[in-house]
mmCIF file of C-alpha atoms in Angstrom:
data_model
loop_
_atom_site.group_PDB
_atom_site.id
_atom_site.type_symbol
_atom_site.label_atom_id
_atom_site.label_comp_id
_atom_site.label_asym_id
_atom_site.label_seq_id
_atom_site.Cartn_x
_atom_site.Cartn_y
_atom_site.Cartn_z
ATOM 1 C CA MET A 296 115.592 66.308 121.254
ATOM 2 C CA ASN A 297 116.650 66.406 124.909
ATOM 3 C CA ARG A 298 114.678 64.431 127.642
ATOM 4 C CA LYS A 299 114.403 67.557 129.732
ATOM 5 C CA ASN A 300 113.377 69.455 126.161
ATOM 6 C CA PHE A 301 111.076 66.486 125.383
ATOM 7 C CA LEU A 302 109.284 66.805 128.435
ATOM 8 C CA LEU A 303 109.220 70.689 128.530
ATOM 9 C CA SER A 304 107.768 70.793 125.114
ATOM 10 C CA MET A 305 104.920 68.294 126.184
ATOM 11 C CA GLY A 306 103.952 70.812 128.807
ATOM 12 C CA ALA A 307 103.579 73.447 127.463
ATOM 13 C CA ALA A 308 102.110 71.134 124.614
ATOM 14 C CA ALA A 309 99.399 70.450 127.379
ATOM 15 C CA MET A 310 99.016 73.273 128.245
ATOM 16 C CA ALA A 311 98.287 75.185 124.824
ATOM 17 C CA GLY A 312 95.914 72.307 123.578
ATOM 18 C CA PRO A 313 92.508 73.717 124.795
ATOM 19 C CA PHE A 314 93.568 77.207 122.654
ATOM 20 C CA LEU A 315 94.602 75.453 120.347
ATOM 21 C CA MET A 316 92.331 73.268 119.898
ATOM 22 C CA ASN A 317 89.813 76.470 119.537
ATOM 23 C CA ASP A 318 91.708 78.360 116.454
ATOM 24 C CA LEU A 319 91.413 74.655 115.401
ATOM 25 C CA GLN A 320 87.702 74.737 116.024
ATOM 26 C CA ALA A 321 87.279 78.215 114.749
ATOM 27 C CA ALA A 322 88.817 77.465 112.129
ATOM 28 C CA ALA A 323 87.022 74.887 110.511
ATOM 29 C CA ARG A 324 83.803 77.191 111.736
ATOM 30 C CA LYS A 325 85.052 79.416 109.128
ATOM 31 C CA LYS A 326 85.933 76.886 106.888
ATOM 32 C CA SER A 327 82.142 75.697 106.515
ATOM 33 C CA ASN A 328 81.714 79.312 106.147
ATOM 34 C CA ILE A 329 82.908 79.633 102.544
ATOM 35 C CA LYS A 330 80.076 78.552 100.043
ATOM 36 C CA PRO A 331 82.909 76.707 97.416
ATOM 37 C CA ILE A 332 84.072 78.255 94.392
ATOM 38 C CA VAL A 333 81.360 76.906 91.061
ATOM 39 C CA GLY A 334 82.330 78.507 88.253
ATOM 40 C CA SER A 335 85.143 81.655 86.387
ATOM 41 C CA TRP A 336 85.003 83.850 83.619
ATOM 42 C CA PHE A 337 87.499 82.240 80.979
ATOM 43 C CA GLU A 338 88.965 83.258 77.544
ATOM 44 C CA PHE A 339 91.114 82.861 75.021
ATOM 45 C CA GLN A 340 92.910 85.835 75.343
ATOM 46 C CA HIS A 341 92.687 88.447 77.697
ATOM 47 C CA HIS A 342 91.839 91.955 76.542
ATOM 48 C CA SER A 343 94.042 93.545 77.867
ATOM 49 C CA ALA A 344 98.049 92.785 76.814
ATOM 50 C CA ALA A 345 99.358 94.530 79.647
ATOM 51 C CA GLU A 346 96.832 92.560 82.588
ATOM 52 C CA GLY A 347 97.667 89.348 80.756
ATOM 53 C CA LYS A 348 101.323 89.645 80.012
ATOM 54 C CA TYR A 349 101.712 86.481 81.929
ATOM 55 C CA TRP A 350 99.619 84.087 79.971
ATOM 56 C CA ASN A 351 98.054 85.779 76.899
ATOM 57 C CA PRO A 352 101.105 84.536 74.950
ATOM 58 C CA THR A 353 101.414 80.888 76.049
ATOM 59 C CA LEU A 354 97.038 80.574 75.487
ATOM 60 C CA GLU A 355 97.588 81.316 71.429
ATOM 61 C CA LYS A 356 99.780 78.428 70.978
ATOM 62 C CA PHE A 357 97.253 76.341 73.101
ATOM 63 C CA THR A 358 96.758 72.767 70.836
ATOM 64 C CA ALA A 359 93.453 71.560 71.211
ATOM 65 C CA GLU A 360 94.916 68.840 73.433
ATOM 66 C CA GLN A 361 95.890 72.016 75.862
ATOM 67 C CA TRP A 362 92.878 73.210 76.013
ATOM 68 C CA ASP A 363 90.621 69.844 76.656
ATOM 69 C CA ALA A 364 93.546 70.111 79.614
ATOM 70 C CA LYS A 365 92.089 73.054 80.663
ATOM 71 C CA VAL A 366 88.447 72.090 81.024
ATOM 72 C CA LYS A 367 89.451 68.769 82.474
ATOM 73 C CA GLU A 368 91.624 70.884 85.278
ATOM 74 C CA ILE A 369 88.912 73.666 86.155
ATOM 75 C CA ALA A 370 86.309 70.903 86.169
ATOM 76 C CA ASP A 371 88.844 69.323 88.704
ATOM 77 C CA ALA A 372 88.183 71.173 90.900
ATOM 78 C CA GLY A 373 85.022 71.682 91.220
ATOM 79 C CA MET A 374 84.134 74.293 88.829
ATOM 80 C CA ARG A 375 80.877 73.736 87.152
ATOM 81 C CA TYR A 376 80.676 77.225 85.112
ATOM 82 C CA LEU A 377 82.553 79.532 83.283
ATOM 83 C CA VAL A 378 82.251 82.609 81.194
ATOM 84 C CA LEU A 379 83.091 83.266 78.715
ATOM 85 C CA LEU A 380 84.138 86.626 78.147
ATOM 86 C CA ASP A 381 84.011 87.529 74.307
ATOM 87 C CA VAL A 382 83.724 85.995 71.184
ATOM 88 C CA ALA A 383 85.274 88.005 69.222
ATOM 89 C CA ILE A 384 87.644 90.973 69.985
ATOM 90 C CA TYR A 385 89.683 94.645 68.336
ATOM 91 C CA GLY A 386 88.127 93.531 65.191
ATOM 92 C CA LYS A 387 88.624 89.837 65.100
ATOM 93 C CA SER A 388 86.687 86.130 66.148
ATOM 94 C CA PHE A 389 88.297 83.829 67.726
ATOM 95 C CA TYR A 390 85.553 81.225 65.645
ATOM 96 C CA PRO A 391 85.535 80.480 61.729
ATOM 97 C CA THR A 392 82.617 83.311 61.329
ATOM 98 C CA SER A 393 82.003 85.070 57.995
ATOM 99 C CA LEU A 394 81.077 88.701 60.202
ATOM 100 C CA LEU A 395 84.910 88.718 60.991
ATOM 101 C CA PRO A 396 88.532 87.618 60.526
ATOM 102 C CA LYS A 397 89.407 85.299 62.847
ATOM 103 C CA HIS A 398 92.840 85.714 65.648
ATOM 104 C CA GLU A 399 95.343 83.161 64.634
ATOM 105 C CA MET A 400 95.150 80.435 67.218
ATOM 106 C CA GLY A 401 97.278 77.442 68.009
ATOM 107 C CA CYS A 402 93.610 75.840 67.334
ATOM 108 C CA GLU A 403 92.219 76.456 63.990
ATOM 109 C CA ASP A 404 88.710 76.208 66.152
ATOM 110 C CA PRO A 405 89.167 76.442 70.173
ATOM 111 C CA LEU A 406 85.064 77.496 70.871
ATOM 112 C CA GLU A 407 84.162 74.005 69.746
ATOM 113 C CA VAL A 408 86.650 73.044 71.093
ATOM 114 C CA VAL A 409 86.110 73.706 75.075
ATOM 115 C CA LEU A 410 82.306 73.317 74.371
ATOM 116 C CA THR A 411 83.930 69.613 73.245
ATOM 117 C CA ALA A 412 85.567 68.967 76.467
ATOM 118 C CA ALA A 413 82.707 70.991 78.486
ATOM 119 C CA ASP A 414 80.207 67.852 77.236
ATOM 120 C CA LYS A 415 82.796 65.223 78.271
ATOM 121 C CA TYR A 416 83.101 67.110 81.381
ATOM 122 C CA GLY A 417 79.771 68.257 82.843
ATOM 123 C CA ILE A 418 80.941 72.280 82.899
ATOM 124 C CA ARG A 419 78.147 74.249 81.626
ATOM 125 C CA PHE A 420 78.929 77.400 79.959
ATOM 126 C CA PHE A 421 78.079 80.410 79.442
ATOM 127 C CA VAL A 422 78.813 81.869 75.770
ATOM 128 C CA SER A 423 79.493 85.400 75.440
ATOM 129 C CA ASN A 424 77.647 87.494 72.562
ATOM 130 C CA GLY A 425 80.190 90.199 71.900
ATOM 131 C CA PHE A 426 82.636 91.600 71.612
ATOM 132 C CA PHE A 427 81.878 93.812 68.633
ATOM 133 C CA GLY A 428 83.180 97.081 67.776
ATOM 134 C CA GLU A 429 85.575 99.764 69.809
ATOM 135 C CA TRP A 430 85.371 96.695 73.734
ATOM 136 C CA THR A 431 86.733 100.291 75.713
ATOM 137 C CA LYS A 432 83.140 101.593 75.550
ATOM 138 C CA PRO A 433 80.669 99.886 76.345
ATOM 139 C CA GLY A 434 77.993 102.476 76.351
ATOM 140 C CA MET A 435 79.058 102.769 73.262
ATOM 141 C CA LEU A 436 78.540 99.215 71.698
ATOM 142 C CA MET A 437 75.115 99.461 73.592
ATOM 143 C CA GLN A 438 73.846 101.607 71.339
ATOM 144 C CA ASP A 439 75.473 101.855 68.459
ATOM 145 C CA ARG A 440 72.707 100.077 66.293
ATOM 146 C CA GLU A 441 75.232 98.498 63.026
ATOM 147 C CA VAL A 442 77.015 97.711 66.547
ATOM 148 C CA ASN A 443 74.041 95.974 68.030
ATOM 149 C CA LYS A 444 72.474 94.409 64.551
ATOM 150 C CA LEU A 445 76.323 92.388 64.467
ATOM 151 C CA ARG A 446 76.269 91.181 67.686
ATOM 152 C CA LEU A 447 72.035 89.692 66.889
ATOM 153 C CA LYS A 448 73.663 87.978 63.439
ATOM 154 C CA ALA A 449 76.824 86.558 66.185
ATOM 155 C CA MET A 450 74.273 85.452 67.990
ATOM 156 C CA ASN A 451 72.064 83.615 65.794
ATOM 157 C CA GLU A 452 76.627 82.025 64.140
ATOM 158 C CA LEU A 453 76.697 81.118 67.576
ATOM 159 C CA ALA A 454 73.373 79.333 68.204
ATOM 160 C CA GLU A 455 73.545 77.609 64.758
ATOM 161 C CA LYS A 456 76.874 76.541 65.243
ATOM 162 C CA TYR A 457 77.715 75.201 68.995
ATOM 163 C CA GLY A 458 74.020 75.007 70.028
ATOM 164 C CA HIS A 459 73.937 71.203 69.648
ATOM 165 C CA HIS A 460 76.357 71.323 72.269
ATOM 166 C CA LYS A 461 75.139 70.220 76.671
ATOM 167 C CA SER A 462 77.054 72.337 78.078
ATOM 168 C CA PHE A 463 76.097 75.391 75.696
ATOM 169 C CA TYR A 464 74.498 76.796 79.421
ATOM 170 C CA GLY A 465 73.406 80.012 78.382
ATOM 171 C CA TRP A 466 74.709 83.405 77.287
ATOM 172 C CA TYR A 467 76.836 85.736 78.936
ATOM 173 C CA TYR A 468 76.318 89.975 78.044
ATOM 174 C CA PRO A 469 79.996 90.921 78.640
ATOM 175 C CA ASN A 470 79.321 94.938 77.950
ATOM 176 C CA GLU A 471 78.948 95.261 81.655
ATOM 177 C CA THR A 472 77.773 98.987 83.172
ATOM 178 C CA GLY A 473 79.246 100.414 85.747
ATOM 179 C CA ILE A 474 76.298 100.652 88.875
ATOM 180 C CA TYR A 475 76.140 104.922 89.624
ATOM 181 C CA GLY A 476 73.505 104.379 92.223
ATOM 182 C CA HIS A 477 71.092 102.826 89.362
ATOM 183 C CA TYR A 478 71.130 101.165 86.153
ATOM 184 C CA ASP A 479 71.190 103.517 82.868
ATOM 185 C CA ASP A 480 67.975 102.722 80.860
ATOM 186 C CA PHE A 481 70.132 102.244 77.933
ATOM 187 C CA PHE A 482 71.515 98.707 79.932
ATOM 188 C CA ILE A 483 68.589 97.466 80.783
ATOM 189 C CA ASN A 484 67.600 97.841 76.836
ATOM 190 C CA TYR A 485 70.227 95.801 76.335
ATOM 191 C CA VAL A 486 69.453 92.946 78.440
ATOM 192 C CA ASN A 487 66.067 92.563 77.698
ATOM 193 C CA GLU A 488 66.886 93.061 74.347
ATOM 194 C CA SER A 489 69.453 90.534 74.186
ATOM 195 C CA SER A 490 67.834 88.207 76.148
ATOM 196 C CA ALA A 491 64.315 88.668 74.082
ATOM 197 C CA GLU A 492 66.979 87.394 70.809
ATOM 198 C CA ALA A 493 68.457 84.489 73.590
ATOM 199 C CA ALA A 494 64.757 83.085 74.378
ATOM 200 C CA ARG A 495 63.765 82.868 70.544
ATOM 201 C CA LEU A 496 66.796 80.890 69.362
ATOM 202 C CA MET A 497 67.451 78.606 72.808
ATOM 203 C CA PRO A 498 64.276 79.105 74.729
ATOM 204 C CA LYS A 499 66.426 76.541 77.531
ATOM 205 C CA ALA A 500 69.592 78.837 77.681
ATOM 206 C CA LYS A 501 69.585 81.078 80.469
ATOM 207 C CA THR A 502 71.249 84.389 80.761
ATOM 208 C CA LEU A 503 73.933 86.225 82.664
ATOM 209 C CA ILE A 504 75.212 89.652 83.463
ATOM 210 C CA ALA A 505 77.755 90.526 86.147
ATOM 211 C CA PRO A 506 77.970 95.007 86.375
ATOM 212 C CA TYR A 507 80.347 96.389 88.254
ATOM 213 C CA GLY A 508 79.699 99.589 90.194
ATOM 214 C CA THR A 509 78.390 97.272 93.368
ATOM 215 C CA ARG A 510 80.617 99.862 96.364
ATOM 216 C CA ASN A 511 77.775 102.379 94.769
ATOM 217 C CA VAL A 512 73.972 100.387 95.003
ATOM 218 C CA LYS A 513 71.211 102.486 96.152
ATOM 219 C CA ALA A 514 69.396 100.606 98.066
ATOM 220 C CA ASP A 515 66.032 101.860 97.173
ATOM 221 C CA ASP A 516 62.556 101.394 95.526
ATOM 222 C CA GLN A 517 64.148 102.312 91.927
ATOM 223 C CA TYR A 518 66.389 99.493 92.317
ATOM 224 C CA VAL A 519 64.664 97.178 93.082
ATOM 225 C CA ARG A 520 62.173 98.464 90.189
ATOM 226 C CA GLN A 521 64.764 97.927 87.753
ATOM 227 C CA LEU A 522 65.464 94.425 88.487
ATOM 228 C CA GLU A 523 62.242 93.800 88.037
ATOM 229 C CA GLN A 524 62.455 95.438 84.956
ATOM 230 C CA LEU A 525 66.282 93.389 84.263
ATOM 231 C CA ASP A 526 65.086 89.738 82.118
ATOM 232 C CA VAL A 527 68.074 87.718 83.119
ATOM 233 C CA ASP A 528 68.736 85.012 85.677
ATOM 234 C CA PHE A 529 71.283 85.637 87.039
ATOM 235 C CA ILE A 530 73.445 88.909 88.501
ATOM 236 C CA ALA A 531 77.238 88.291 90.007
ATOM 237 C CA TYR A 532 78.367 91.207 90.874
ATOM 238 C CA GLN A 533 81.890 92.116 90.986
ATOM 239 C CA ASP A 534 83.064 92.475 94.520
ATOM 240 C CA GLU A 535 85.880 94.360 93.147
ATOM 241 C CA ILE A 536 88.200 93.596 95.745
ATOM 242 C CA GLY A 537 91.226 92.963 92.951
ATOM 243 C CA VAL A 538 90.482 96.744 91.173
ATOM 244 C CA GLU A 539 90.757 97.879 94.235
ATOM 245 C CA LYS A 540 87.403 99.878 94.363
ATOM 246 C CA THR A 541 86.943 98.096 97.563
ATOM 247 C CA GLN A 542 87.572 97.074 100.853
ATOM 248 C CA VAL A 543 87.336 93.196 102.352
ATOM 249 C CA GLU A 544 86.093 94.682 105.194
ATOM 250 C CA GLU A 545 83.316 96.274 102.986
ATOM 251 C CA SER A 546 82.589 94.118 101.265
ATOM 252 C CA ALA A 547 79.866 91.823 103.229
ATOM 253 C CA GLY A 548 77.786 94.772 104.040
ATOM 254 C CA PHE A 549 76.878 95.949 99.767
ATOM 255 C CA PHE A 550 76.018 92.101 99.504
ATOM 256 C CA GLU A 551 73.787 92.129 102.393
ATOM 257 C CA ASN A 552 71.849 95.150 101.360
ATOM 258 C CA LEU A 553 72.266 93.048 97.490
ATOM 259 C CA TYR A 554 70.739 90.311 98.682
ATOM 260 C CA LYS A 555 67.630 92.099 100.678
ATOM 261 C CA MET A 556 66.923 94.180 97.400
ATOM 262 C CA HIS A 557 67.019 90.405 94.791
ATOM 263 C CA LYS A 558 65.187 89.053 97.543
ATOM 264 C CA LYS A 559 62.199 91.795 97.051
ATOM 265 C CA ALA A 560 62.456 91.939 93.616
ATOM 266 C CA ALA A 561 62.184 87.940 93.840
ATOM 267 C CA LYS A 562 63.514 87.860 89.946
ATOM 268 C CA SER A 563 66.981 87.773 89.159
ATOM 269 C CA ARG A 564 69.169 85.073 91.323
ATOM 270 C CA LEU A 565 72.025 87.211 93.053
ATOM 271 C CA TRP A 566 75.432 85.901 92.658
ATOM 272 C CA ALA A 567 79.212 86.671 93.323
ATOM 273 C CA ASP A 568 81.796 87.824 91.065
ATOM 274 C CA VAL A 569 85.088 87.572 93.142
ATOM 275 C CA GLU A 570 88.170 89.053 92.550
ATOM 276 C CA VAL A 571 90.906 86.426 92.981
ATOM 277 C CA PHE A 572 93.976 88.713 91.319
ATOM 278 C CA ARG A 573 95.951 91.979 92.497
ATOM 279 C CA PHE A 574 97.945 93.908 89.872
ATOM 280 C CA GLU A 575 101.470 93.679 90.130
ATOM 281 C CA GLY A 576 102.020 97.959 89.277
ATOM 282 C CA LYS A 577 99.385 100.398 88.226
ATOM 283 C CA VAL A 578 95.839 99.345 88.801
ATOM 284 C CA TYR A 579 94.575 98.852 84.992
ATOM 285 C CA GLN A 580 97.807 99.370 83.638
ATOM 286 C CA SER A 581 100.215 96.673 85.189
ATOM 287 C CA ALA A 582 99.712 92.576 84.728
ATOM 288 C CA LEU A 583 97.912 90.515 86.751
ATOM 289 C CA LEU A 584 98.912 88.441 89.779
ATOM 290 C CA PRO A 585 97.108 86.099 91.703
ATOM 291 C CA ALA A 586 95.807 87.418 94.939
ATOM 292 C CA PRO A 587 97.406 85.906 98.745
ATOM 293 C CA ALA A 588 94.883 83.209 99.405
ATOM 294 C CA GLU A 589 94.338 85.014 102.925
ATOM 295 C CA ARG A 590 92.621 88.304 100.917
ATOM 296 C CA VAL A 591 90.724 86.026 99.186
ATOM 297 C CA ILE A 592 89.284 83.417 102.170
ATOM 298 C CA GLN A 593 87.830 86.354 103.473
ATOM 299 C CA GLN A 594 86.054 87.376 100.785
ATOM 300 C CA LEU A 595 84.697 84.116 100.241
ATOM 301 C CA GLU A 596 83.231 85.003 103.816
ATOM 302 C CA ALA A 597 82.608 88.476 102.927
ATOM 303 C CA VAL A 598 79.941 87.712 100.963
ATOM 304 C CA SER A 599 79.299 84.117 101.478
ATOM 305 C CA PRO A 600 76.287 84.450 103.431
ATOM 306 C CA TYR A 601 74.039 86.271 100.881
ATOM 307 C CA VAL A 602 75.024 84.735 97.864
ATOM 308 C CA GLU A 603 73.642 81.820 95.643
ATOM 309 C CA LYS A 604 76.805 81.231 93.926
ATOM 310 C CA ILE A 605 80.263 82.042 93.810
ATOM 311 C CA LEU A 606 82.086 82.762 90.259
ATOM 312 C CA ILE A 607 85.584 83.892 90.714
ATOM 313 C CA TYR A 608 87.569 86.054 87.857
ATOM 314 C CA GLN A 609 90.139 83.799 86.750
ATOM 315 C CA TYR A 610 91.109 79.683 87.393
ATOM 316 C CA ILE A 611 92.582 81.514 83.327
ATOM 317 C CA GLY A 612 95.891 82.793 84.469
ATOM 318 C CA MET A 613 95.117 83.083 88.450
ATOM 319 C CA MET A 614 95.166 79.061 88.811
ATOM 320 C CA ASN A 615 97.241 76.212 87.846
ATOM 321 C CA LYS A 616 96.693 72.616 89.041
ATOM 322 C CA PRO A 617 100.786 71.653 90.405
ATOM 323 C CA GLY A 618 102.041 69.980 87.396
ATOM 324 C CA SER A 619 99.344 71.233 84.558
ATOM 325 C CA GLU A 620 99.298 69.758 81.286
ATOM 326 C CA ALA A 621 98.096 73.289 80.146
ATOM 327 C CA PHE A 622 99.287 75.487 82.396
ATOM 328 C CA ALA A 623 98.843 79.019 81.379
ATOM 329 C CA GLY A 624 100.012 81.981 83.426
ATOM 330 C CA HIS A 625 102.284 83.337 86.847
ATOM 331 C CA PRO A 626 104.149 80.868 88.506
ATOM 332 C CA ASP A 627 102.280 81.809 91.495
ATOM 333 C CA SER A 628 98.977 80.729 89.704
ATOM 334 C CA THR A 629 100.008 76.406 91.031
ATOM 335 C CA LYS A 630 100.376 78.381 95.425
ATOM 336 C CA LEU A 631 96.126 80.137 94.585
ATOM 337 C CA TYR A 632 95.624 77.104 93.822
ATOM 338 C CA THR A 633 96.734 74.800 96.330
ATOM 339 C CA GLN A 634 96.108 77.245 99.745
ATOM 340 C CA LEU A 635 92.149 77.186 98.329
ATOM 341 C CA ARG A 636 92.263 73.433 98.287
ATOM 342 C CA GLU A 637 93.360 73.510 101.682
ATOM 343 C CA HIS A 638 90.511 75.534 102.049
ATOM 344 C CA LYS A 639 88.333 73.409 100.899
ATOM 345 C CA ALA A 640 86.654 76.209 98.248
ATOM 346 C CA ILE A 641 87.663 74.023 95.864
ATOM 347 C CA LYS A 642 88.672 70.619 95.043
#
């Protein structure tokens, strides 16, 4: 740069200084208003082969060392909660059991491996009590007597085999309901029956659900009464941005209503399940890709004033630390990781 251009640029910079500083200050304020991501859903195989296109084949071959490395990577990003989506699907389990045949994976017992890793790295796991039966029919799974018997048997087996792990923090009930104004009675029964068994097996264990239909919640006394009836510690509502049911600019209003009703009910704690993905093609019929970081930051800004903790769906597949020893997902997953770290959403 010659001297003339240098002086001109210095003058322009001096004039722009206050404006630039204001922009930086605004950005810093925005960052400070974002609650950090403290947890994520976790899986051994994604339930939809189309959606899990970029990581299912990789996870299927993960060794015990790679599962350990992935849990450590997530812990190093500042996350302290992992929610295991399922312990069984498509009639096969992800752990040794007499109840079902087992998926062939790269290690014999991935559930034991990740819980052992979580013990080391300070992660709290919510262990799933499903999916047993046809996962695409959650209403049936919550009401079918035989499925219910299998679910309760599995909970007993899981508590016996893995309850000694300090990382076994609680239970997740994956047969999620769609809220159409209010909860269905059968969903409340399913949750409360699961929680009764959880309390009997592991009295100190916490419980979590993550319903969808957040935009459809009717903010009235009936919904508050249903919150009072639900025997569950945490409700992490899906923000439904990734599945294109809700616009980012709408999200804050929905979570503000939920905050007010949870405050009235004074029972379950209000968490968020923020979707950090987008679809490669048609919704529900194509691969999941990492969402643009700008959109994710807006999602975090929307829910942060109203929720106690923010979890995401999900780290697996959507995020990878650059140079990860256990890479699984789309190449853009390192970009999302890096940019969220720059915004202090993760460590």
